[in-house]
Coordinates of C-alpha atoms in Angstrom, one line a residue:
M1 CA -71.6 63.6 72.6
Q2 CA -73.3 60.3 73.3
F3 CA -71.9 56.9 72.6
T4 CA -73.3 53.4 72.7
I5 CA -71.8 51.2 75.3
K6 CA -71.9 47.4 75.4
L7 CA -71.9 46.1 79.0
E8 CA -71.1 42.5 79.6
E9 CA -70.9 40.7 82.9
S10 CA -67.5 39.1 83.3
D11 CA -67.0 35.4 84.2
D12 CA -64.6 36.5 87.0
G13 CA -67.1 39.1 88.4
G14 CA -67.6 42.7 87.5
Y15 CA -68.4 44.2 84.1
T16 CA -66.6 44.9 80.8
A17 CA -67.6 48.0 78.9
Q18 CA -66.9 48.7 75.2
C19 CA -67.8 51.7 73.1
L20 CA -69.4 50.5 69.9
E21 CA -68.5 53.7 68.0
I22 CA -64.9 53.7 69.3
P23 CA -63.8 50.0 69.4
A24 CA -60.4 51.0 71.0
A25 CA -62.3 52.3 74.1
I26 CA -62.6 49.3 76.4
S27 CA -62.7 49.3 80.2
E28 CA -64.1 47.4 83.2
G29 CA -65.4 47.8 86.7
N30 CA -66.6 45.9 89.7
T31 CA -70.1 47.4 89.2
K32 CA -72.1 48.6 86.2
E33 CA -71.7 52.2 87.5
E34 CA -67.9 51.8 87.9
A35 CA -67.6 50.2 84.4
L36 CA -69.6 53.1 82.9
E37 CA -67.5 55.7 84.7
N38 CA -64.3 54.0 83.5
I39 CA -65.5 53.8 79.9
R40 CA -66.1 57.5 80.0
E41 CA -62.5 58.0 80.9
A42 CA -61.3 55.5 78.2
I43 CA -63.3 57.3 75.5
Q44 CA -61.9 60.7 76.5
L45 CA -58.4 59.3 76.4
V46 CA -58.8 57.6 73.0
L47 CA -60.3 60.8 71.6
E48 CA -57.5 62.9 73.1
V49 CA -54.7 60.6 71.7
T50 CA -56.4 60.5 68.3
R51 CA -56.6 64.3 68.1
E52 CA -53.0 64.6 69.1
Q53 CA -52.0 62.1 66.4
A54 CA -54.1 63.8 63.8
Q55 CA -52.4 67.2 64.6
M56 CA -49.0 65.7 63.9
V57 CA -50.1 64.4 60.5
G58 CA -51.8 67.5 59.1
E59 CA -54.8 69.7 59.0
I60 CA -57.8 69.0 61.3
A61 CA -61.4 69.8 60.4
T62 CA -64.7 69.0 62.2
V63 CA -68.0 67.8 60.8
E64 CA -71.3 67.2 62.3
V65 CA -73.1 63.9 61.7
S66 CA -76.7 62.9 62.6
V67 CA -77.9 59.3 62.6
G68 CA -81.4 58.3 63.0

C-alpha cells in the first residue's frame, strides 16, 4: 500500500510527518528520513489498532479501491 505523507519542517528543528489518508497517523523525526521511517510505524500501528477494534465490533470485509 502507498500513502501520501505531508512533511513539514518543525520550528524547533526536525520534521513532522502526517499521513493524509489516515489523519490519526502523525509522527516526527530529526531528519526527513527518520520522520518517514517513524510515520511508517505510526501507519502500521493505526491500521493494526483499527483492525482489532473492527474485529470486536463485527464482521470484517476487504475491498480494493483505485484512485486516479
